[in-house]
């Protein structure tokens, strides 16, 4: 697979501003479905491949454009440049990539380490179904940072998946369990009060000591229809829990008010808004 390193971010359609080689790539991608392309993402360079492709198919809605790039088996991946982790542009037939980011953790208050890269996926048709009536006529700029919009996204019965790809080589499953006890536990208390210890324990107990998660391991946290959260580790399903509160608490880590990666949150908001 050839790695084509171009800056990339998910952003609303607008006139493209990028150098000629970037435009050439966008034209080729639209013409041949971007077979076997890998697009690099830089958190410091916000030039947009989305904008580049919009210059090729400017008359089409963004979801139609994504349709040419959304099949996981077409070889299209988005590369997170800092870690070198690549994400498929789609999971299965219906979940489209909305944004990627990094989970960092402070070590003794001295430095941050990159723990995992993450990608957030959502079903664009269900986004339209549940959110377009309320938000479809609003411009993307008004939805950016709109707390009510994000709350509705998290609480609606929209299938979403957070894909975690481990980049820290010495991460243990016990550390993952402890980190979720802290981060998910704080959200459960915020959204549902203090009487949710059993729910938190049911979730964290899925990360059993028998699992090894070396660099490159993949964890999926998938919100399925009916507000069912299913967890898998390297393709093995480890449990499903029906809980709207738990689903919202997980998604809040990545798209909520205190998201792990603020820049990724903004990209996700922008891209979800283009599906309306």
PDB file of C-alpha atoms in Angstrom:
ATOM      1  CA  UNK A   1       0.000   0.000   0.000  1.00  0.00           C
ATOM      2  CA  UNK A   2       1.417   3.386  -0.962  1.00  0.00           C
ATOM      3  CA  UNK A   3       1.403   6.005   1.775  1.00  0.00           C
ATOM      4  CA  UNK A   4       0.380   9.377   0.382  1.00  0.00           C
ATOM      5  CA  UNK A   5       1.210  11.955   2.999  1.00  0.00           C
ATOM      6  CA  UNK A   6      -1.066  14.945   2.749  1.00  0.00           C
ATOM      7  CA  UNK A   7      -2.531  17.085   5.520  1.00  0.00           C
ATOM      8  CA  UNK A   8      -6.147  16.243   6.239  1.00  0.00           C
ATOM      9  CA  UNK A   9      -8.980  17.374   8.461  1.00  0.00           C
ATOM     10  CA  UNK A  10     -12.702  16.930   8.425  1.00  0.00           C
ATOM     11  CA  UNK A  11     -14.306  20.314   7.817  1.00  0.00           C
ATOM     12  CA  UNK A  12     -17.324  21.845   6.109  1.00  0.00           C
ATOM     13  CA  UNK A  13     -17.320  22.389   2.360  1.00  0.00           C
ATOM     14  CA  UNK A  14     -15.792  25.674   1.233  1.00  0.00           C
ATOM     15  CA  UNK A  15     -13.509  26.878  -1.559  1.00  0.00           C
ATOM     16  CA  UNK A  16     -10.283  24.875  -1.463  1.00  0.00           C
ATOM     17  CA  UNK A  17      -7.019  26.458  -0.361  1.00  0.00           C
ATOM     18  CA  UNK A  18      -4.099  24.145  -0.910  1.00  0.00           C
ATOM     19  CA  UNK A  19      -1.072  23.626  -3.176  1.00  0.00           C
ATOM     20  CA  UNK A  20      -1.400  22.050  -6.630  1.00  0.00           C
ATOM     21  CA  UNK A  21      -0.171  18.535  -5.641  1.00  0.00           C
ATOM     22  CA  UNK A  22      -3.003  18.323  -3.109  1.00  0.00           C
ATOM     23  CA  UNK A  23      -5.567  19.249  -5.752  1.00  0.00           C
ATOM     24  CA  UNK A  24      -4.144  16.627  -8.093  1.00  0.00           C
ATOM     25  CA  UNK A  25      -4.564  13.970  -5.427  1.00  0.00           C
ATOM     26  CA  UNK A  26      -8.170  15.002  -4.803  1.00  0.00           C
ATOM     27  CA  UNK A  27      -8.999  14.727  -8.506  1.00  0.00           C
ATOM     28  CA  UNK A  28      -7.408  11.296  -8.691  1.00  0.00           C
ATOM     29  CA  UNK A  29      -9.229  10.177  -5.559  1.00  0.00           C
ATOM     30  CA  UNK A  30     -12.590  11.222  -6.914  1.00  0.00           C
ATOM     31  CA  UNK A  31     -11.882   9.671 -10.296  1.00  0.00           C
ATOM     32  CA  UNK A  32     -10.758   6.226  -9.160  1.00  0.00           C
ATOM     33  CA  UNK A  33     -12.232   5.901  -5.678  1.00  0.00           C
ATOM     34  CA  UNK A  34      -8.870   6.585  -4.041  1.00  0.00           C
ATOM     35  CA  UNK A  35      -7.960   2.907  -4.148  1.00  0.00           C
ATOM     36  CA  UNK A  36      -5.170   2.001  -1.710  1.00  0.00           C
ATOM     37  CA  UNK A  37      -4.701   5.614  -0.640  1.00  0.00           C
ATOM     38  CA  UNK A  38      -3.595   6.584   2.846  1.00  0.00           C
ATOM     39  CA  UNK A  39      -4.155  10.180   3.859  1.00  0.00           C
ATOM     40  CA  UNK A  40      -1.984  11.653   6.609  1.00  0.00           C
ATOM     41  CA  UNK A  41      -3.481  13.793   9.342  1.00  0.00           C
ATOM     42  CA  UNK A  42      -1.478  16.510  11.029  1.00  0.00           C
ATOM     43  CA  UNK A  43      -2.843  18.236  14.106  1.00  0.00           C
ATOM     44  CA  UNK A  44      -0.739  21.278  13.269  1.00  0.00           C
ATOM     45  CA  UNK A  45      -1.723  21.619   9.599  1.00  0.00           C
ATOM     46  CA  UNK A  46      -5.443  22.052   9.071  1.00  0.00           C
ATOM     47  CA  UNK A  47      -5.542  22.007   5.235  1.00  0.00           C
ATOM     48  CA  UNK A  48      -8.535  19.901   4.256  1.00  0.00           C
ATOM     49  CA  UNK A  49      -8.797  16.944   1.933  1.00  0.00           C
ATOM     50  CA  UNK A  50     -12.546  17.312   2.371  1.00  0.00           C
ATOM     51  CA  UNK A  51     -12.258  20.754   0.793  1.00  0.00           C
ATOM     52  CA  UNK A  52     -10.074  19.412  -1.991  1.00  0.00           C
ATOM     53  CA  UNK A  53     -12.631  16.791  -2.909  1.00  0.00           C
ATOM     54  CA  UNK A  54     -15.412  19.372  -2.743  1.00  0.00           C
ATOM     55  CA  UNK A  55     -13.737  21.213  -5.634  1.00  0.00           C
ATOM     56  CA  UNK A  56     -14.199  18.085  -7.747  1.00  0.00           C
ATOM     57  CA  UNK A  57     -17.810  17.384  -6.811  1.00  0.00           C
ATOM     58  CA  UNK A  58     -18.938  20.748  -5.485  1.00  0.00           C
ATOM     59  CA  UNK A  59     -22.537  20.281  -6.517  1.00  0.00           C
ATOM     60  CA  UNK A  60     -22.977  17.131  -4.447  1.00  0.00           C
ATOM     61  CA  UNK A  61     -23.849  16.854  -0.767  1.00  0.00           C
ATOM     62  CA  UNK A  62     -20.903  15.812   1.379  1.00  0.00           C
ATOM     63  CA  UNK A  63     -22.464  12.455   2.281  1.00  0.00           C
ATOM     64  CA  UNK A  64     -22.670  11.595  -1.416  1.00  0.00           C
ATOM     65  CA  UNK A  65     -18.984  12.443  -1.764  1.00  0.00           C
ATOM     66  CA  UNK A  66     -18.125  10.256   1.201  1.00  0.00           C
ATOM     67  CA  UNK A  67     -20.079   7.485  -0.528  1.00  0.00           C
ATOM     68  CA  UNK A  68     -17.218   7.096  -3.015  1.00  0.00           C
ATOM     69  CA  UNK A  69     -14.704   6.763  -0.198  1.00  0.00           C
ATOM     70  CA  UNK A  70     -16.581   4.934   2.534  1.00  0.00           C
ATOM     71  CA  UNK A  71     -16.143   1.224   1.812  1.00  0.00           C
ATOM     72  CA  UNK A  72     -13.629  -0.326   4.162  1.00  0.00           C
ATOM     73  CA  UNK A  73     -12.494  -2.814   1.512  1.00  0.00           C
ATOM     74  CA  UNK A  74     -11.513  -0.103  -0.984  1.00  0.00           C
ATOM     75  CA  UNK A  75      -8.232   0.424   0.845  1.00  0.00           C
ATOM     76  CA  UNK A  76      -8.896   4.046   1.852  1.00  0.00           C
ATOM     77  CA  UNK A  77      -7.384   4.879   5.226  1.00  0.00           C
ATOM     78  CA  UNK A  78      -6.684   8.069   7.139  1.00  0.00           C
ATOM     79  CA  UNK A  79      -3.235   8.234   8.714  1.00  0.00           C
ATOM     80  CA  UNK A  80      -2.669  10.005  12.013  1.00  0.00           C
ATOM     81  CA  UNK A  81       0.736  11.513  11.302  1.00  0.00           C
ATOM     82  CA  UNK A  82       2.101  11.857  14.826  1.00  0.00           C
ATOM     83  CA  UNK A  83       1.688   8.186  15.715  1.00  0.00           C
ATOM     84  CA  UNK A  84       1.590   6.619  12.248  1.00  0.00           C
ATOM     85  CA  UNK A  85      -1.705   4.897  13.041  1.00  0.00           C
ATOM     86  CA  UNK A  86      -4.119   4.466  10.128  1.00  0.00           C
ATOM     87  CA  UNK A  87      -7.909   4.318  10.343  1.00  0.00           C
ATOM     88  CA  UNK A  88     -10.272   2.833   7.748  1.00  0.00           C
ATOM     89  CA  UNK A  89     -12.588   5.463   6.311  1.00  0.00           C
ATOM     90  CA  UNK A  90     -15.527   3.218   7.200  1.00  0.00           C
ATOM     91  CA  UNK A  91     -16.406   0.333   9.496  1.00  0.00           C
ATOM     92  CA  UNK A  92     -18.723  -2.122   7.810  1.00  0.00           C
ATOM     93  CA  UNK A  93     -21.382  -0.873   5.412  1.00  0.00           C
ATOM     94  CA  UNK A  94     -22.798   2.017   7.433  1.00  0.00           C
ATOM     95  CA  UNK A  95     -20.363   3.652   9.861  1.00  0.00           C
ATOM     96  CA  UNK A  96     -18.357   6.537   8.444  1.00  0.00           C
ATOM     97  CA  UNK A  97     -15.279   8.114   9.970  1.00  0.00           C
ATOM     98  CA  UNK A  98     -16.067  11.483  11.548  1.00  0.00           C
ATOM     99  CA  UNK A  99     -12.726  12.397  13.083  1.00  0.00           C
ATOM    100  CA  UNK A 100      -9.547  11.085  14.696  1.00  0.00           C
ATOM    101  CA  UNK A 101      -7.521  12.170  17.679  1.00  0.00           C
ATOM    102  CA  UNK A 102      -5.043  11.207  20.393  1.00  0.00           C
ATOM    103  CA  UNK A 103      -5.496  10.225  24.013  1.00  0.00           C
ATOM    104  CA  UNK A 104      -2.566  11.566  25.998  1.00  0.00           C
ATOM    105  CA  UNK A 105      -1.756  10.910  29.633  1.00  0.00           C
ATOM    106  CA  UNK A 106       0.438  12.915  31.959  1.00  0.00           C
ATOM    107  CA  UNK A 107       3.226  10.974  33.681  1.00  0.00           C
ATOM    108  CA  UNK A 108       4.069  12.350  37.122  1.00  0.00           C
ATOM    109  CA  UNK A 109       3.040  15.759  35.842  1.00  0.00           C
ATOM    110  CA  UNK A 110       6.271  15.968  33.859  1.00  0.00           C
ATOM    111  CA  UNK A 111       5.364  14.917  30.336  1.00  0.00           C
ATOM    112  CA  UNK A 112       2.529  13.544  28.245  1.00  0.00           C
ATOM    113  CA  UNK A 113       2.680  10.157  26.588  1.00  0.00           C
ATOM    114  CA  UNK A 114       0.556   9.086  23.627  1.00  0.00           C
ATOM    115  CA  UNK A 115      -1.593   6.224  24.937  1.00  0.00           C
ATOM    116  CA  UNK A 116      -3.829   5.514  21.948  1.00  0.00           C
ATOM    117  CA  UNK A 117      -5.122   7.066  18.774  1.00  0.00           C
ATOM    118  CA  UNK A 118      -8.866   7.002  18.297  1.00  0.00           C
ATOM    119  CA  UNK A 119     -11.377   7.341  15.507  1.00  0.00           C
ATOM    120  CA  UNK A 120     -15.070   8.119  15.949  1.00  0.00           C
ATOM    121  CA  UNK A 121     -17.517   6.583  13.460  1.00  0.00           C
ATOM    122  CA  UNK A 122     -21.246   7.186  13.016  1.00  0.00           C
ATOM    123  CA  UNK A 123     -24.135   6.093  10.813  1.00  0.00           C
ATOM    124  CA  UNK A 124     -24.827   9.099   8.593  1.00  0.00           C
ATOM    125  CA  UNK A 125     -28.327   7.955   7.632  1.00  0.00           C
ATOM    126  CA  UNK A 126     -29.366   7.761  11.275  1.00  0.00           C
ATOM    127  CA  UNK A 127     -27.803  11.163  11.897  1.00  0.00           C
ATOM    128  CA  UNK A 128     -30.166  12.543   9.263  1.00  0.00           C
ATOM    129  CA  UNK A 129     -33.096  10.562  10.652  1.00  0.00           C
ATOM    130  CA  UNK A 130     -32.753  11.742  14.240  1.00  0.00           C
ATOM    131  CA  UNK A 131     -31.182  15.176  13.947  1.00  0.00           C
ATOM    132  CA  UNK A 132     -32.056  16.777  10.600  1.00  0.00           C
ATOM    133  CA  UNK A 133     -35.535  17.984  11.603  1.00  0.00           C
ATOM    134  CA  UNK A 134     -34.106  19.989  14.503  1.00  0.00           C
ATOM    135  CA  UNK A 135     -30.737  21.023  13.075  1.00  0.00           C
ATOM    136  CA  UNK A 136     -30.842  20.440   9.319  1.00  0.00           C
ATOM    137  CA  UNK A 137     -31.497  24.069   8.400  1.00  0.00           C
ATOM    138  CA  UNK A 138     -28.752  25.479  10.601  1.00  0.00           C
ATOM    139  CA  UNK A 139     -25.328  26.276   9.131  1.00  0.00           C
ATOM    140  CA  UNK A 140     -22.369  24.234  10.311  1.00  0.00           C
ATOM    141  CA  UNK A 141     -20.929  27.326  12.015  1.00  0.00           C
ATOM    142  CA  UNK A 142     -23.930  27.470  14.367  1.00  0.00           C
ATOM    143  CA  UNK A 143     -23.583  23.814  15.306  1.00  0.00           C
ATOM    144  CA  UNK A 144     -19.894  24.122  16.153  1.00  0.00           C
ATOM    145  CA  UNK A 145     -19.640  24.120  19.933  1.00  0.00           C
ATOM    146  CA  UNK A 146     -23.426  23.762  20.279  1.00  0.00           C
ATOM    147  CA  UNK A 147     -23.853  21.741  23.495  1.00  0.00           C
ATOM    148  CA  UNK A 148     -27.472  20.840  22.756  1.00  0.00           C
ATOM    149  CA  UNK A 149     -26.505  19.460  19.342  1.00  0.00           C
ATOM    150  CA  UNK A 150     -23.805  17.228  20.839  1.00  0.00           C
ATOM    151  CA  UNK A 151     -26.080  16.106  23.670  1.00  0.00           C
ATOM    152  CA  UNK A 152     -28.709  15.089  21.119  1.00  0.00           C
ATOM    153  CA  UNK A 153     -26.062  13.237  19.110  1.00  0.00           C
ATOM    154  CA  UNK A 154     -24.962  11.277  22.179  1.00  0.00           C
ATOM    155  CA  UNK A 155     -28.476  10.551  23.449  1.00  0.00           C
ATOM    156  CA  UNK A 156     -30.174   9.665  20.134  1.00  0.00           C
ATOM    157  CA  UNK A 157     -30.334   6.029  19.040  1.00  0.00           C
ATOM    158  CA  UNK A 158     -27.583   6.529  16.447  1.00  0.00           C
ATOM    159  CA  UNK A 159     -25.078   3.682  16.014  1.00  0.00           C
ATOM    160  CA  UNK A 160     -21.579   4.962  16.726  1.00  0.00           C
ATOM    161  CA  UNK A 161     -18.224   3.300  17.316  1.00  0.00           C
ATOM    162  CA  UNK A 162     -15.065   4.581  18.934  1.00  0.00           C
ATOM    163  CA  UNK A 163     -12.033   2.707  17.621  1.00  0.00           C
ATOM    164  CA  UNK A 164      -9.024   2.786  19.957  1.00  0.00           C
ATOM    165  CA  UNK A 165      -5.631   1.817  18.518  1.00  0.00           C
ATOM    166  CA  UNK A 166      -2.943   1.347  21.155  1.00  0.00           C
ATOM    167  CA  UNK A 167       0.300   3.212  20.527  1.00  0.00           C
ATOM    168  CA  UNK A 168       1.984   2.989  23.955  1.00  0.00           C
ATOM    169  CA  UNK A 169       3.951  -0.233  23.954  1.00  0.00           C
ATOM    170  CA  UNK A 170       3.920  -0.864  27.703  1.00  0.00           C
ATOM    171  CA  UNK A 171       0.210  -0.383  28.359  1.00  0.00           C
ATOM    172  CA  UNK A 172      -1.397  -3.112  30.469  1.00  0.00           C
ATOM    173  CA  UNK A 173      -5.027  -4.152  30.481  1.00  0.00           C
ATOM    174  CA  UNK A 174      -5.096  -3.226  34.166  1.00  0.00           C
ATOM    175  CA  UNK A 175      -4.111   0.338  33.265  1.00  0.00           C
ATOM    176  CA  UNK A 176      -6.938   0.496  30.712  1.00  0.00           C
ATOM    177  CA  UNK A 177      -9.374  -0.784  33.315  1.00  0.00           C
ATOM    178  CA  UNK A 178      -8.215   1.775  35.874  1.00  0.00           C
ATOM    179  CA  UNK A 179      -8.336   4.620  33.357  1.00  0.00           C
ATOM    180  CA  UNK A 180     -11.936   3.790  32.418  1.00  0.00           C
ATOM    181  CA  UNK A 181     -12.889   3.472  36.092  1.00  0.00           C
ATOM    182  CA  UNK A 182     -11.763   7.063  36.519  1.00  0.00           C
ATOM    183  CA  UNK A 183     -12.948   8.656  33.276  1.00  0.00           C
ATOM    184  CA  UNK A 184     -16.179   6.747  32.670  1.00  0.00           C
ATOM    185  CA  UNK A 185     -16.941   6.733  36.389  1.00  0.00           C
ATOM    186  CA  UNK A 186     -16.812  10.531  36.538  1.00  0.00           C
ATOM    187  CA  UNK A 187     -19.241  10.767  33.593  1.00  0.00           C
ATOM    188  CA  UNK A 188     -21.641   8.248  35.113  1.00  0.00           C
ATOM    189  CA  UNK A 189     -21.732  10.316  38.293  1.00  0.00           C
ATOM    190  CA  UNK A 190     -22.202  13.546  36.345  1.00  0.00           C
ATOM    191  CA  UNK A 191     -25.026  12.276  34.161  1.00  0.00           C
ATOM    192  CA  UNK A 192     -26.707   9.748  36.454  1.00  0.00           C
ATOM    193  CA  UNK A 193     -25.747  10.420  40.060  1.00  0.00           C
ATOM    194  CA  UNK A 194     -23.598   8.402  42.422  1.00  0.00           C
ATOM    195  CA  UNK A 195     -25.583   5.158  42.418  1.00  0.00           C
ATOM    196  CA  UNK A 196     -23.957   3.639  39.343  1.00  0.00           C
ATOM    197  CA  UNK A 197     -21.066   1.672  40.796  1.00  0.00           C
ATOM    198  CA  UNK A 198     -22.518  -1.648  39.626  1.00  0.00           C
ATOM    199  CA  UNK A 199     -22.895  -0.379  36.059  1.00  0.00           C
ATOM    200  CA  UNK A 200     -19.311   0.880  36.055  1.00  0.00           C
ATOM    201  CA  UNK A 201     -18.060  -2.428  37.435  1.00  0.00           C
ATOM    202  CA  UNK A 202     -19.952  -4.380  34.748  1.00  0.00           C
ATOM    203  CA  UNK A 203     -18.227  -2.301  32.087  1.00  0.00           C
ATOM    204  CA  UNK A 204     -14.687  -2.287  33.473  1.00  0.00           C
ATOM    205  CA  UNK A 205     -14.773  -6.006  34.364  1.00  0.00           C
ATOM    206  CA  UNK A 206     -14.841  -6.739  30.625  1.00  0.00           C
ATOM    207  CA  UNK A 207     -11.167  -5.741  30.481  1.00  0.00           C
ATOM    208  CA  UNK A 208      -9.933  -8.946  32.069  1.00  0.00           C
ATOM    209  CA  UNK A 209      -6.314  -9.635  32.964  1.00  0.00           C
ATOM    210  CA  UNK A 210      -6.125 -12.436  30.392  1.00  0.00           C
ATOM    211  CA  UNK A 211      -6.117  -9.882  27.581  1.00  0.00           C
ATOM    212  CA  UNK A 212      -2.819  -8.526  26.322  1.00  0.00           C
ATOM    213  CA  UNK A 213      -2.809  -5.215  24.497  1.00  0.00           C
ATOM    214  CA  UNK A 214       0.580  -4.556  22.913  1.00  0.00           C
ATOM    215  CA  UNK A 215       1.135  -1.665  20.550  1.00  0.00           C
ATOM    216  CA  UNK A 216      -1.211  -2.074  17.591  1.00  0.00           C
ATOM    217  CA  UNK A 217      -4.064  -3.654  19.549  1.00  0.00           C
ATOM    218  CA  UNK A 218      -7.543  -2.423  18.623  1.00  0.00           C
ATOM    219  CA  UNK A 219     -10.440  -1.871  21.025  1.00  0.00           C
ATOM    220  CA  UNK A 220     -13.924  -1.080  19.730  1.00  0.00           C
ATOM    221  CA  UNK A 221     -16.522   0.606  21.923  1.00  0.00           C
ATOM    222  CA  UNK A 222     -19.663   0.297  19.814  1.00  0.00           C
ATOM    223  CA  UNK A 223     -23.003   1.889  20.573  1.00  0.00           C
ATOM    224  CA  UNK A 224     -25.555  -0.248  18.765  1.00  0.00           C
ATOM    225  CA  UNK A 225     -29.296   0.144  18.245  1.00  0.00           C
ATOM    226  CA  UNK A 226     -31.265   0.254  21.475  1.00  0.00           C
ATOM    227  CA  UNK A 227     -28.389   1.976  23.330  1.00  0.00           C
ATOM    228  CA  UNK A 228     -26.411  -1.248  23.656  1.00  0.00           C
ATOM    229  CA  UNK A 229     -22.685  -0.813  24.242  1.00  0.00           C
ATOM    230  CA  UNK A 230     -20.625  -3.686  22.853  1.00  0.00           C
ATOM    231  CA  UNK A 231     -16.907  -3.942  23.556  1.00  0.00           C
ATOM    232  CA  UNK A 232     -14.383  -5.902  21.529  1.00  0.00           C
ATOM    233  CA  UNK A 233     -10.633  -6.359  21.865  1.00  0.00           C
ATOM    234  CA  UNK A 234      -8.712  -7.295  18.723  1.00  0.00           C
ATOM    235  CA  UNK A 235     -11.891  -8.571  17.106  1.00  0.00           C
ATOM    236  CA  UNK A 236     -13.087 -10.616  20.085  1.00  0.00           C
ATOM    237  CA  UNK A 237     -16.333  -9.422  21.634  1.00  0.00           C
ATOM    238  CA  UNK A 238     -15.956  -9.270  25.413  1.00  0.00           C
ATOM    239  CA  UNK A 239     -19.400  -8.050  26.428  1.00  0.00           C
ATOM    240  CA  UNK A 240     -22.509  -6.001  25.694  1.00  0.00           C
ATOM    241  CA  UNK A 241     -24.425  -3.801  28.131  1.00  0.00           C
ATOM    242  CA  UNK A 242     -27.764  -2.144  27.466  1.00  0.00           C
ATOM    243  CA  UNK A 243     -27.543   1.295  29.054  1.00  0.00           C
ATOM    244  CA  UNK A 244     -28.241   4.704  27.568  1.00  0.00           C
ATOM    245  CA  UNK A 245     -26.313   6.256  30.445  1.00  0.00           C
ATOM    246  CA  UNK A 246     -23.210   4.163  29.787  1.00  0.00           C
ATOM    247  CA  UNK A 247     -23.325   4.854  26.042  1.00  0.00           C
ATOM    248  CA  UNK A 248     -23.511   8.591  26.648  1.00  0.00           C
ATOM    249  CA  UNK A 249     -20.709   8.448  29.222  1.00  0.00           C
ATOM    250  CA  UNK A 250     -18.393   6.677  26.750  1.00  0.00           C
ATOM    251  CA  UNK A 251     -19.137   9.086  23.885  1.00  0.00           C
ATOM    252  CA  UNK A 252     -18.679  12.081  26.182  1.00  0.00           C
ATOM    253  CA  UNK A 253     -14.995  11.174  26.516  1.00  0.00           C
ATOM    254  CA  UNK A 254     -14.503  11.950  22.827  1.00  0.00           C
ATOM    255  CA  UNK A 255     -17.167  14.493  21.842  1.00  0.00           C
ATOM    256  CA  UNK A 256     -18.325  15.982  25.158  1.00  0.00           C
ATOM    257  CA  UNK A 257     -17.507  19.262  26.899  1.00  0.00           C
ATOM    258  CA  UNK A 258     -14.249  17.927  28.364  1.00  0.00           C
ATOM    259  CA  UNK A 259     -13.208  15.686  25.490  1.00  0.00           C
ATOM    260  CA  UNK A 260      -9.783  14.039  25.475  1.00  0.00           C
ATOM    261  CA  UNK A 261      -8.809  15.837  22.254  1.00  0.00           C
ATOM    262  CA  UNK A 262     -10.492  19.180  21.641  1.00  0.00           C
ATOM    263  CA  UNK A 263      -9.327  19.456  18.046  1.00  0.00           C
ATOM    264  CA  UNK A 264     -10.710  16.007  17.238  1.00  0.00           C
ATOM    265  CA  UNK A 265     -13.991  16.986  18.869  1.00  0.00           C
ATOM    266  CA  UNK A 266     -14.274  20.012  16.579  1.00  0.00           C
ATOM    267  CA  UNK A 267     -13.606  17.868  13.506  1.00  0.00           C
ATOM    268  CA  UNK A 268     -16.254  15.372  14.590  1.00  0.00           C
ATOM    269  CA  UNK A 269     -18.805  18.144  15.154  1.00  0.00           C
ATOM    270  CA  UNK A 270     -18.102  19.618  11.720  1.00  0.00           C
ATOM    271  CA  UNK A 271     -18.315  16.323   9.911  1.00  0.00           C
ATOM    272  CA  UNK A 272     -21.488  15.161  11.666  1.00  0.00           C
ATOM    273  CA  UNK A 273     -23.099  18.477  10.774  1.00  0.00           C
ATOM    274  CA  UNK A 274     -22.397  17.907   7.064  1.00  0.00           C
ATOM    275  CA  UNK A 275     -24.468  14.702   7.179  1.00  0.00           C
ATOM    276  CA  UNK A 276     -27.659  16.589   8.073  1.00  0.00           C
TER     277      UNK A 276
END
